[in-house]
Short mmCIF file of C-alpha atoms and ligand atoms in Angstrom, two decimals:
data_model
loop_
_atom_site.label_atom_id
_atom_site.label_comp_id
_atom_site.label_asym_id
_atom_site.label_seq_id
_atom_site.Cartn_x
_atom_site.Cartn_y
_atom_site.Cartn_z
CA MET K 1 11.31 -33.92 2.07
CA PRO K 2 9.44 -30.77 1.11
CA LEU K 3 5.78 -30.64 2.00
CA LYS K 4 3.71 -31.12 -1.16
CA LEU K 5 0.13 -30.33 -2.11
CA LYS K 6 -0.99 -33.87 -1.38
CA ASP K 7 0.50 -33.62 2.13
CA LEU K 8 -1.28 -30.32 2.65
CA ALA K 9 -4.54 -31.90 1.50
CA LYS K 10 -4.08 -34.62 4.13
CA ILE K 11 -3.47 -32.03 6.87
CA CYS K 12 -6.62 -30.24 5.71
CA GLU K 13 -8.84 -33.34 5.93
CA SER K 14 -10.57 -31.84 8.97
CA THR K 15 -10.55 -28.50 10.76
CA GLU K 16 -9.31 -30.31 13.88
CA SER K 17 -6.28 -31.71 12.08
CA ILE K 18 -5.41 -28.32 10.54
CA ILE K 19 -5.69 -26.61 13.92
CA ALA K 20 -3.53 -29.23 15.65
CA TRP K 21 -0.93 -28.95 12.89
CA LEU K 22 -0.90 -25.14 13.03
CA ILE K 23 -0.68 -25.09 16.83
CA ASN K 24 2.28 -27.43 16.61
CA LEU K 25 4.02 -24.93 14.31
CA ASN K 26 3.11 -22.04 16.65
CA LEU K 27 0.93 -20.51 13.94
CA LEU K 28 -2.21 -20.62 16.09
CA LEU K 29 -2.80 -19.69 19.70
CA ASN K 30 -2.43 -22.50 22.21
CA LEU K 31 -4.19 -21.89 25.53
CA LYS K 32 -4.68 -25.55 26.41
CA ASP K 33 -5.05 -25.95 30.20
CA CYS K 34 -3.81 -22.42 30.88
CA ILE K 35 -5.43 -20.55 33.79
CA CYS K 36 -7.92 -17.93 32.65
CA LYS K 37 -6.78 -14.39 33.50
CA PHE K 38 -10.35 -13.09 33.73
CA CYS K 39 -11.58 -15.32 36.58
CA GLU K 40 -8.30 -16.89 37.71
CA ILE K 41 -10.23 -20.09 38.39
CA GLY K 42 -11.00 -21.84 35.13
CA ARG K 43 -8.67 -23.28 32.58
CA PHE K 44 -8.91 -22.92 28.84
CA GLY K 45 -10.07 -25.86 26.81
CA PHE K 46 -10.72 -26.39 23.14
CA ARG K 47 -14.47 -26.18 22.41
CA LYS K 48 -16.74 -26.26 19.40
CA ASP K 49 -18.18 -22.77 18.98
CA SER K 50 -18.87 -20.58 15.97
CA SER K 51 -18.51 -17.20 17.71
CA PHE K 52 -15.43 -16.00 15.90
CA SER K 53 -14.85 -17.69 12.60
CA ARG K 54 -15.72 -20.46 10.23
CA ASP K 55 -13.33 -22.74 12.08
CA ASN K 56 -16.05 -23.36 14.69
CA TYR K 57 -13.57 -23.76 17.51
CA VAL K 58 -12.55 -21.50 20.35
CA TRP K 59 -10.53 -21.63 23.52
CA ARG K 60 -13.07 -21.40 26.35
CA CYS K 61 -12.61 -20.97 30.07
CA SER K 62 -13.94 -23.96 32.02
CA ASN K 63 -15.43 -21.79 34.79
CA LYS K 64 -19.21 -21.67 34.17
CA LYS K 65 -19.48 -18.17 35.61
CA CYS K 66 -16.78 -16.89 33.26
CA HIS K 67 -16.76 -18.92 30.05
CA LYS K 68 -14.39 -16.43 28.45
CA LYS K 69 -13.89 -17.28 24.80
CA VAL K 70 -10.77 -16.59 22.77
CA SER K 71 -10.52 -17.17 19.04
CA VAL K 72 -8.00 -19.83 18.06
CA ARG K 73 -6.87 -17.35 15.38
CA LYS K 74 -6.10 -14.56 17.85
CA GLY K 75 -2.74 -12.90 17.13
CA SER K 76 -2.10 -15.16 14.15
CA TRP K 77 -1.58 -14.87 10.40
CA PHE K 78 -5.19 -16.07 10.06
CA GLU K 79 -6.86 -13.52 12.35
CA ASN K 80 -9.74 -11.36 11.06
CA HIS K 81 -10.13 -13.01 7.70
CA ASN K 82 -13.18 -14.68 6.25
CA LEU K 83 -11.39 -17.44 4.43
CA THR K 84 -11.08 -20.87 5.96
CA LEU K 85 -7.76 -21.98 7.43
CA GLU K 86 -7.51 -24.42 4.56
CA GLN K 87 -7.91 -21.69 1.95
CA ILE K 88 -5.38 -19.39 3.62
CA LEU K 89 -2.84 -22.20 3.95
CA HIS K 90 -3.26 -23.08 0.28
CA ILE K 91 -2.89 -19.46 -0.85
CA THR K 92 0.29 -19.23 1.23
CA TYR K 93 1.54 -22.45 -0.33
CA PHE K 94 0.81 -21.17 -3.85
CA TRP K 95 2.55 -17.87 -3.07
CA VAL K 96 5.68 -19.73 -1.92
CA TYR K 97 5.75 -21.63 -5.21
CA ARG K 98 5.07 -18.45 -7.26
CA CYS K 99 1.79 -19.72 -8.69
CA ASN K 100 0.01 -17.26 -10.84
CA GLN K 101 -3.02 -15.62 -9.30
CA GLU K 102 -5.43 -16.74 -11.99
CA PHE K 103 -4.49 -20.37 -11.34
CA VAL K 104 -4.96 -19.94 -7.57
CA CYS K 105 -8.44 -18.44 -8.14
CA HIS K 106 -9.31 -21.42 -10.28
CA GLU K 107 -7.99 -23.96 -7.78
CA LEU K 108 -9.55 -22.45 -4.66
CA GLY K 109 -12.69 -20.81 -6.05
CA VAL K 110 -11.73 -17.53 -4.40
CA CYS K 111 -12.01 -14.20 -6.24
CA GLU K 112 -8.88 -12.71 -7.74
CA ARG K 113 -9.00 -9.62 -5.49
CA THR K 114 -8.65 -11.89 -2.45
CA ILE K 115 -5.62 -13.61 -3.91
CA VAL K 116 -4.07 -10.24 -4.73
CA ASP K 117 -4.62 -9.18 -1.11
CA TRP K 118 -3.04 -12.34 0.32
CA TYR K 119 -0.05 -12.13 -2.01
CA ASN K 120 0.33 -8.55 -0.72
CA TYR K 121 0.19 -9.81 2.90
CA ALA K 122 2.90 -12.36 2.13
CA ARG K 123 5.12 -9.59 0.74
CA GLU K 124 4.35 -7.48 3.82
CA VAL K 125 5.72 -10.32 5.95
CA CYS K 126 8.92 -10.23 3.86
CA ASP K 127 9.08 -6.48 4.30
CA ASN K 128 8.62 -6.76 8.07
CA ILE K 129 11.33 -9.40 8.37
CA LEU K 130 13.77 -7.25 6.47
CA GLN K 131 12.97 -4.12 8.48
CA THR K 132 13.60 -5.86 11.77
CA ASN K 133 16.43 -7.97 10.54
CA GLU K 134 20.10 -7.28 10.40
CA ASN K 135 20.01 -8.80 6.92
CA ASN K 136 18.93 -5.38 5.81
CA VAL K 137 22.44 -4.13 6.55
CA ILE K 138 25.13 -5.75 4.48
CA GLY K 139 28.92 -5.67 4.09
CA GLY K 140 31.58 -5.07 6.70
CA PRO K 141 35.36 -4.72 6.79
CA GLY K 142 36.93 -6.63 3.93
CA ILE K 143 33.55 -7.55 2.39
CA VAL K 144 32.98 -6.53 -1.21
CA VAL K 145 29.63 -4.86 -1.90
CA GLU K 146 28.60 -3.92 -5.42
CA ILE K 147 26.22 -0.98 -5.78
CA ASP K 148 24.33 0.38 -8.76
CA GLU K 149 21.18 2.17 -9.87
CA SER K 150 18.76 0.92 -12.50
CA LYS K 151 15.59 2.21 -14.13
CA PHE K 152 12.54 -0.02 -13.61
CA GLY K 153 9.29 0.10 -15.56
CA LYS K 154 9.20 0.76 -19.25
CA ARG K 155 8.94 4.27 -20.54
CA LYS K 156 5.49 4.39 -22.09
CA TYR K 157 2.86 6.77 -23.31
CA HIS K 158 -0.26 6.64 -21.19
CA LYS K 159 -3.27 8.72 -22.25
CA GLY K 160 -0.97 11.04 -24.15
CA ARG K 161 1.29 11.61 -21.14
CA ARG K 162 4.74 10.12 -20.93
CA VAL K 163 5.09 7.93 -17.87
CA ASP K 164 8.65 7.30 -16.81
CA GLY K 165 9.79 4.30 -14.89
CA VAL K 166 11.26 4.49 -11.43
CA TRP K 167 14.89 4.57 -10.31
CA VAL K 168 15.98 1.77 -8.04
CA PHE K 169 19.18 1.73 -6.03
CA GLY K 170 20.65 -1.45 -4.63
CA GLY K 171 23.67 -3.24 -3.24
CA ILE K 172 24.75 -6.86 -3.02
CA GLU K 173 27.51 -8.69 -1.15
CA ARG K 174 29.54 -10.35 -3.87
CA ASP K 175 30.12 -13.58 -1.94
CA SER K 176 27.03 -14.17 0.19
CA LYS K 177 24.57 -12.49 -2.22
CA LYS K 178 22.92 -10.67 0.71
CA CYS K 179 21.32 -7.64 -0.84
CA PHE K 180 19.02 -4.64 -0.53
CA PHE K 181 17.02 -2.61 -3.04
CA THR K 182 15.01 0.54 -2.72
CA THR K 183 13.21 2.95 -5.02
CA VAL K 184 14.68 6.47 -5.06
CA GLU K 185 13.23 9.81 -6.06
CA ASN K 186 16.52 10.90 -7.61
CA ARG K 187 20.13 9.83 -7.93
CA THR K 188 21.83 12.73 -6.18
CA ALA K 189 24.78 12.23 -3.83
CA ASP K 190 22.60 13.24 -0.87
CA THR K 191 20.01 10.57 -1.56
CA LEU K 192 22.35 7.74 -2.47
CA VAL K 193 25.02 8.30 0.19
CA ASN K 194 22.31 8.38 2.86
CA ILE K 195 20.97 5.02 1.71
CA ILE K 196 24.47 3.59 1.48
CA LYS K 197 25.15 4.59 5.09
CA GLN K 198 21.86 3.01 6.20
CA HIS K 199 22.41 -0.30 4.43
CA ILE K 200 26.16 -0.84 4.16
CA LYS K 201 28.48 -1.26 7.13
CA PRO K 202 31.51 1.02 7.39
CA GLY K 203 34.76 -0.55 6.25
CA SER K 204 33.09 -2.34 3.31
CA THR K 205 34.80 -2.35 -0.05
CA ILE K 206 32.29 -0.77 -2.39
CA ASN K 207 32.48 -1.38 -6.13
CA SER K 208 30.50 0.95 -8.38
CA ASP K 209 30.46 2.61 -11.76
CA CYS K 210 31.74 6.15 -12.13
CA TRP K 211 28.46 7.92 -11.28
CA LYS K 212 29.48 11.22 -9.68
CA ALA K 213 27.14 10.84 -6.69
CA TYR K 214 29.53 8.18 -5.32
CA ASN K 215 32.56 10.51 -5.25
CA SER K 216 32.51 11.03 -1.48
CA LEU K 217 32.39 7.35 -0.46
CA ASP K 218 36.11 7.27 0.38
CA LYS K 219 35.53 10.01 2.92
CA GLU K 220 32.54 8.17 4.44
CA GLY K 221 34.60 5.28 5.75
CA PHE K 222 34.36 2.92 2.76
CA THR K 223 37.04 1.62 0.43
CA HIS K 224 35.68 2.70 -2.90
CA LEU K 225 36.70 1.11 -6.22
CA THR K 226 35.21 2.15 -9.54
CA VAL K 227 34.94 0.71 -13.00
CA ASN K 228 34.40 2.95 -15.99
CA HIS K 229 31.79 1.16 -18.08
CA SER K 230 32.45 3.27 -21.15
CA VAL K 231 35.97 1.79 -21.24
CA ASN K 232 35.69 -1.75 -19.81
CA PHE K 233 33.66 -4.00 -17.50
CA VAL K 234 36.50 -4.89 -15.14
CA ASP K 235 38.94 -2.22 -14.08
CA PRO K 236 42.36 -3.50 -15.25
CA ASN K 237 44.20 -2.02 -12.27
CA SER K 238 41.93 -2.64 -9.27
CA GLY K 239 39.91 -5.57 -10.61
CA ALA K 240 36.73 -3.68 -9.65
CA HIS K 241 33.55 -4.78 -11.36
CA THR K 242 29.79 -4.72 -10.85
CA ASN K 243 28.90 -7.93 -12.69
CA THR K 244 27.07 -9.42 -9.70
CA ILE K 245 24.64 -6.56 -9.32
CA GLU K 246 24.19 -6.29 -13.08
CA SER K 247 22.98 -9.89 -13.24
CA THR K 248 20.88 -9.36 -10.10
CA TRP K 249 19.03 -6.50 -11.84
CA ARG K 250 17.97 -8.94 -14.54
CA ALA K 251 16.71 -11.47 -11.97
CA LEU K 252 14.99 -8.80 -9.92
CA LYS K 253 13.17 -7.38 -12.95
CA LYS K 254 12.11 -10.90 -13.91
CA SER K 255 10.63 -11.41 -10.42
CA LEU K 256 8.17 -8.52 -10.89
CA PRO K 257 4.68 -9.14 -12.31
CA SER K 258 4.95 -9.34 -16.10
CA ASN K 259 2.04 -6.93 -16.58
CA GLY K 260 3.73 -4.26 -14.47
CA THR K 261 2.94 -3.03 -10.98
CA GLN K 262 2.19 0.17 -9.11
CA LYS K 263 5.20 2.22 -8.12
CA THR K 264 4.19 2.01 -4.47
CA LEU K 265 4.48 -1.78 -4.54
CA TYR K 266 8.01 -1.98 -5.93
CA ASP K 267 9.66 -2.01 -2.52
CA SER K 268 7.48 -4.89 -1.34
CA TYR K 269 8.48 -6.89 -4.43
CA PHE K 270 12.13 -6.19 -3.61
CA SER K 271 11.59 -7.49 -0.06
CA GLN K 272 9.94 -10.58 -1.51
CA TYR K 273 12.95 -11.10 -3.78
CA CYS K 274 15.41 -10.72 -0.88
CA ILE K 275 13.51 -13.07 1.47
CA ARG K 276 13.15 -15.70 -1.24
CA LYS K 277 16.87 -15.42 -1.96
CA LEU K 278 17.89 -15.49 1.71
CA TYR K 279 15.57 -18.18 3.06
CA LEU K 280 13.36 -19.93 0.53
CA ASN K 281 15.13 -20.61 -2.76
CA ASP K 282 17.70 -22.96 -1.24
CA SER K 283 15.46 -24.40 1.48
CA THR K 284 14.66 -28.12 1.46
CA ASP K 285 11.07 -27.25 2.46
CA PRO K 286 10.29 -23.65 1.40
CA PHE K 287 6.62 -23.75 2.46
CA THR K 288 7.29 -24.83 6.05
CA ARG K 289 10.22 -22.40 6.13
CA PHE K 290 7.92 -19.54 5.16
CA LEU K 291 5.38 -20.57 7.81
CA GLU K 292 8.20 -20.33 10.33
CA ILE K 293 9.06 -16.87 9.00
CA ILE K 294 5.40 -15.82 9.39
CA THR K 295 5.58 -16.60 13.12
CA LYS K 296 8.34 -14.00 13.47
CA VAL K 297 5.77 -11.39 12.44
CA TYR K 298 2.50 -12.96 13.63
CA ASN K 299 3.35 -14.72 16.86
CA PRO K 300 0.32 -15.89 18.88
CA GLU K 301 2.65 -16.71 21.80
CA SER K 302 3.32 -13.01 22.24
CA ILE K 303 -0.33 -12.23 23.08
CA LYS K 304 -0.92 -15.22 25.35
CA SER K 305 -0.43 -13.14 28.50
CA ASP K 306 -3.49 -11.08 27.53
CA PHE K 307 -5.66 -14.10 28.38
CA ILE K 308 -3.89 -16.31 30.84
CA THR K 309 -2.30 -16.10 34.25
CA ILE K 310 1.30 -17.00 33.81
CA THR K 311 2.44 -19.32 36.58
CA PRO K 312 5.88 -20.90 36.88
CA ALA K 313 4.37 -24.36 36.53
CA ILE K 314 0.86 -25.68 36.33
CA THR K 315 -0.02 -27.55 39.54
CA THR K 316 -1.33 -31.07 39.41
CA LYS K 317 -4.26 -30.21 41.68
CA GLU K 318 -7.53 -31.43 40.19
CA PRO K 319 -10.06 -28.72 39.40
CA THR K 320 -12.99 -28.71 41.87
CA LYS K 321 -15.35 -29.72 39.13
CA LYS K 322 -14.24 -31.82 36.22
CA PRO K 323 -14.40 -29.77 33.02
CA ARG K 324 -16.64 -31.07 30.31
CA VAL K 325 -14.82 -33.38 27.95
CA ALA K 326 -13.57 -31.44 24.97
CA LEU K 327 -15.35 -32.28 21.75
CA VAL K 328 -12.00 -32.52 20.12
CA ASP K 329 -9.60 -34.46 22.16
CA LEU K 330 -6.32 -32.66 21.80
CA PRO K 331 -3.55 -34.51 23.61
CA GLN K 332 -3.24 -33.82 27.33
CA ASN K 333 -0.51 -31.35 27.73
CA PRO K 334 0.46 -30.50 31.31
CA ASN K 335 3.50 -28.45 30.33
CA ASN K 336 1.82 -26.66 27.48
CA SER K 337 4.51 -27.98 25.25
CA LEU K 338 3.69 -27.43 21.60
CA ASP K 339 5.50 -30.63 20.77
CA ASP K 340 2.59 -32.63 22.10
CA PHE K 341 0.36 -31.49 19.30
CA GLN K 342 1.61 -33.96 16.74
CA ILE K 343 -0.99 -35.38 14.44
ZN1 LIG D 1 -12.33 -17.57 33.20
#
């Protein structure tokens, strides 16, 4: 069952329950019972403290002489932002479900600029995933990839000056619908063939129109089939067509903000489109899926060793002095297993 707004509201009933839920999903740092790296004596516990954020909780070393504090948001999607965890989670939820920014402002009482920023951060996550992901390279021997260029942004007159749109080049695997899109300065052979070599595996069967920039693809290790759009939409001899990418252009243009966007943001909207298509659109729980994706980019686990002494296993030896009872009683967790943080 997909997580719904009412479920999210329940999770957000208290800061403690949000934190426990987020730790369980690896979205917040978990230092519970870990040995402090700064004194190598104390262990981190969860304490009420307003040093770092509005959450009012920190991880604090139990050693009185050390008392090192670490923000629960350290290394996470939530780090260094003024909004509450609840607000950030809701904005993320609304982004996943494509809610319009005006509506989100109204619902959360947060200014529109903040929503714009967070929607940008969400697209940055998509961008990051694609950059570090082999999904950014498509095709392969025997796989059909359709390529094409399309002009984005309406030609319009702005303060007496004609502003042209921007050329976008893209490719899509006909069967899996894995795809890539990128803005290009021009449509010369140099530019396009370079991008093709970056994004499409050798041996792919490339279908395109008869644009002259593609003439060398046969020599670059691709099987290249063309369709002459001034004559027909499917080549009668080879069966080549570019119908898949043609319909993808329509969907991609529809996914952009209706009031237009800055040229510099186009690529991030393309990443958003690709990530939604690859992971979210068909997911049974798109919100939780996106939270999982966030941890690939913002992973608090990866910075844990900055604060704790990593030991093969935590010993059962009692600390010399019993640490003060945590104000919030997170479950005892000798193995630091995140699974224990169920609410
Ligand atoms: Zn310490």
